[in-house]
Short mmCIF file of C-alpha atoms in Angstrom, two decimals:
data_model
loop_
_atom_site.label_atom_id
_atom_site.label_comp_id
_atom_site.label_asym_id
_atom_site.label_seq_id
_atom_site.Cartn_x
_atom_site.Cartn_y
_atom_site.Cartn_z
CA UNK L 1 0.00 0.00 0.00
CA UNK L 2 2.87 2.39 0.75
CA UNK L 3 3.00 5.73 -1.03
CA UNK L 4 6.48 7.26 -0.58
CA UNK L 5 5.09 10.77 -1.22
CA UNK L 6 2.40 10.53 1.48
CA UNK L 7 2.51 11.91 5.00
CA UNK L 8 0.78 10.37 8.00
CA UNK L 9 -2.70 10.23 6.53
CA UNK L 10 -5.01 10.30 9.50
CA UNK L 11 -4.17 13.05 11.94
CA UNK L 12 -7.41 14.15 13.58
CA UNK L 13 -7.85 17.67 14.95
CA UNK L 14 -9.43 17.26 18.44
CA UNK L 15 -10.88 20.81 18.43
CA UNK L 16 -14.66 21.03 18.27
CA UNK L 17 -16.66 23.69 16.56
CA UNK L 18 -18.64 25.75 19.07
CA UNK L 19 -22.01 24.30 20.02
CA UNK L 20 -24.91 25.76 18.08
CA UNK L 21 -26.42 28.57 20.14
CA UNK L 22 -30.22 28.58 20.15
CA UNK L 23 -32.88 30.12 22.33
CA UNK L 24 -33.59 26.64 23.68
CA UNK L 25 -37.15 26.46 22.32
CA UNK L 26 -36.44 24.62 19.07
CA UNK L 27 -34.97 21.23 18.45
CA UNK L 28 -32.83 20.55 15.42
CA UNK L 29 -32.83 17.76 12.89
CA UNK L 30 -29.40 16.40 11.98
CA UNK L 31 -28.85 14.38 8.81
CA UNK L 32 -25.59 12.52 8.31
CA UNK L 33 -24.39 9.89 5.88
CA UNK L 34 -21.82 7.37 7.04
CA UNK L 35 -20.23 5.71 4.03
CA UNK L 36 -18.43 2.46 4.78
CA UNK L 37 -15.20 2.18 2.83
CA UNK L 38 -12.20 -0.09 3.15
CA UNK L 39 -9.10 1.96 2.40
CA UNK L 40 -5.35 1.88 3.02
CA UNK L 41 -4.33 4.36 5.72
CA UNK L 42 -0.93 5.14 7.17
CA UNK L 43 -1.33 4.26 10.87
CA UNK L 44 2.25 5.11 11.90
CA UNK L 45 5.11 6.61 9.91
CA UNK L 46 5.70 4.17 7.05
CA UNK L 47 3.15 1.61 8.33
CA UNK L 48 0.08 1.12 6.14
CA UNK L 49 -2.99 -0.98 6.90
CA UNK L 50 -6.22 -1.72 5.10
CA UNK L 51 -8.74 0.01 7.42
CA UNK L 52 -12.53 -0.28 7.64
CA UNK L 53 -13.85 3.25 7.92
CA UNK L 54 -16.82 5.56 8.18
CA UNK L 55 -16.26 8.26 5.52
CA UNK L 56 -12.70 7.21 4.69
CA UNK L 57 -11.07 8.32 7.94
CA UNK L 58 -9.59 6.32 10.81
CA UNK L 59 -12.17 8.01 13.05
CA UNK L 60 -15.79 8.64 12.09
CA UNK L 61 -17.17 12.18 12.20
CA UNK L 62 -18.18 13.61 15.59
CA UNK L 63 -21.93 14.18 15.74
CA UNK L 64 -23.23 16.92 18.01
CA UNK L 65 -26.63 18.10 19.10
CA UNK L 66 -28.72 18.84 22.16
CA UNK L 67 -31.36 17.00 24.17
CA UNK L 68 -34.49 16.62 22.04
CA UNK L 69 -32.70 16.82 18.68
CA UNK L 70 -33.42 14.17 16.07
CA UNK L 71 -30.66 12.43 14.14
CA UNK L 72 -31.20 10.70 10.80
CA UNK L 73 -28.20 8.57 9.91
CA UNK L 74 -27.89 6.91 6.52
CA UNK L 75 -25.42 4.04 6.53
CA UNK L 76 -24.13 3.23 3.02
CA UNK L 77 -22.10 0.03 2.79
CA UNK L 78 -19.53 0.43 0.03
CA UNK L 79 -17.29 -2.17 1.65
CA UNK L 80 -16.63 -5.77 0.67
CA UNK L 81 -18.44 -7.38 3.65
CA UNK L 82 -21.38 -6.74 5.96
CA UNK L 83 -21.18 -3.71 8.28
CA UNK L 84 -23.50 -1.88 10.67
CA UNK L 85 -23.62 1.05 13.08
CA UNK L 86 -24.60 1.13 16.77
CA UNK L 87 -25.40 4.52 18.30
CA UNK L 88 -25.29 4.23 22.07
CA UNK L 89 -27.01 7.63 22.25
CA UNK L 90 -30.03 6.06 20.52
CA UNK L 91 -30.78 3.83 23.53
CA UNK L 92 -31.95 0.81 21.52
CA UNK L 93 -30.54 -2.64 20.88
CA UNK L 94 -28.68 -2.61 17.56
CA UNK L 95 -29.89 -6.00 16.23
CA UNK L 96 -32.88 -4.74 14.22
CA UNK L 97 -32.73 -0.96 13.93
CA UNK L 98 -29.01 -0.83 13.16
CA UNK L 99 -28.57 -4.33 11.75
CA UNK L 100 -25.72 -5.53 9.56
CA UNK L 101 -26.28 -4.75 5.91
CA UNK L 102 -24.50 -6.41 2.99
CA UNK L 103 -22.23 -4.60 0.51
CA UNK L 104 -24.08 -2.26 -1.82
CA UNK L 105 -27.01 -1.63 0.54
CA UNK L 106 -28.01 1.29 2.72
CA UNK L 107 -29.97 1.66 5.94
CA UNK L 108 -31.62 4.76 7.41
CA UNK L 109 -31.73 4.98 11.20
CA UNK L 110 -33.42 7.71 13.23
CA UNK L 111 -33.14 8.50 16.91
CA UNK L 112 -34.02 11.32 19.26
CA UNK L 113 -31.41 12.37 21.80
CA UNK L 114 -33.19 11.94 25.14
CA UNK L 115 -30.20 12.43 27.45
CA UNK L 116 -27.16 14.65 27.49
CA UNK L 117 -23.75 13.00 27.44
CA UNK L 118 -20.98 11.73 25.22
CA UNK L 119 -21.35 8.34 23.58
CA UNK L 120 -19.49 6.08 21.24
CA UNK L 121 -20.89 4.84 17.98
CA UNK L 122 -19.34 1.91 16.15
CA UNK L 123 -19.87 -0.97 13.78
CA UNK L 124 -21.56 -3.76 15.75
CA UNK L 125 -21.12 -6.52 13.17
CA UNK L 126 -19.45 -9.57 14.71
CA UNK L 127 -16.69 -9.89 15.57
CA UNK L 128 -17.42 -6.39 16.83
CA UNK L 129 -13.97 -5.79 18.33
CA UNK L 130 -12.38 -6.44 14.91
CA UNK L 131 -14.62 -3.84 13.24
CA UNK L 132 -13.96 -1.27 15.95
CA UNK L 133 -10.21 -1.88 15.94
CA UNK L 134 -10.37 -1.73 12.14
CA UNK L 135 -11.39 1.93 12.44
CA UNK L 136 -15.19 1.92 12.56
CA UNK L 137 -16.01 4.19 15.50
CA UNK L 138 -16.74 7.80 16.42
CA UNK L 139 -18.35 10.05 19.05
CA UNK L 140 -21.78 11.57 19.62
CA UNK L 141 -22.02 14.62 21.89
CA UNK L 142 -25.42 15.66 23.25
CA UNK L 143 -25.24 18.97 25.10
CA UNK L 144 -27.44 19.61 28.14
CA UNK L 145 -29.59 22.71 28.47
CA UNK L 146 -27.87 25.74 29.93
CA UNK L 147 -24.33 24.66 29.08
CA UNK L 148 -22.12 27.72 29.64
CA UNK L 149 -20.03 29.05 26.77
CA UNK L 150 -16.34 28.11 26.86
CA UNK L 151 -13.25 29.29 24.99
CA UNK L 152 -12.28 25.90 23.53
CA UNK L 153 -13.68 22.39 23.43
CA UNK L 154 -12.02 19.12 22.52
CA UNK L 155 -13.10 15.56 21.94
CA UNK L 156 -10.75 12.65 22.53
CA UNK L 157 -11.64 9.18 21.29
CA UNK L 158 -9.41 6.33 22.42
CA UNK L 159 -8.62 3.47 20.10
CA UNK L 160 -5.80 1.08 19.38
CA UNK L 161 -4.01 0.01 16.23
CA UNK L 162 -2.40 -3.43 16.20
CA UNK L 163 0.72 -3.67 14.06
CA UNK L 164 1.64 -7.32 13.58
CA UNK L 165 4.65 -7.86 11.34
CA UNK L 166 4.44 -5.38 8.49
CA UNK L 167 0.95 -4.15 9.46
#
């Protein structure tokens, strides 16, 4: 996979855009498409791996809203095997609503954010740990009412990359 002209391909900026300021009376609808792709990414200087991704990055996009907002997520499987998505913020079992879909298919999933907090989302296709460690994960941030304004915000998502042999 190595491209001698490439630099480390997946450096993620942890800075968050400021939360949307509203008067608190309206809830927002968020639409996002997560495209499953399987792409080579440089996971350490000079070490390339075939990664399973949401939107081509080693970390899926951070989704952000507030309590009461509705999220519509379209999962598009452009990979070579079955994949899924499990939103912990959605508070439902993933088996039906966020089930594994075969290559070439798509699935639309809707949930309303009922609680503030920070949650993981990830592929829940078995073996789940292989899909997560392959790169299929991200964060959902649901802000509570009355959150004070701050100068800077960051999101940190922990994951591991296993580099056996040549990766």
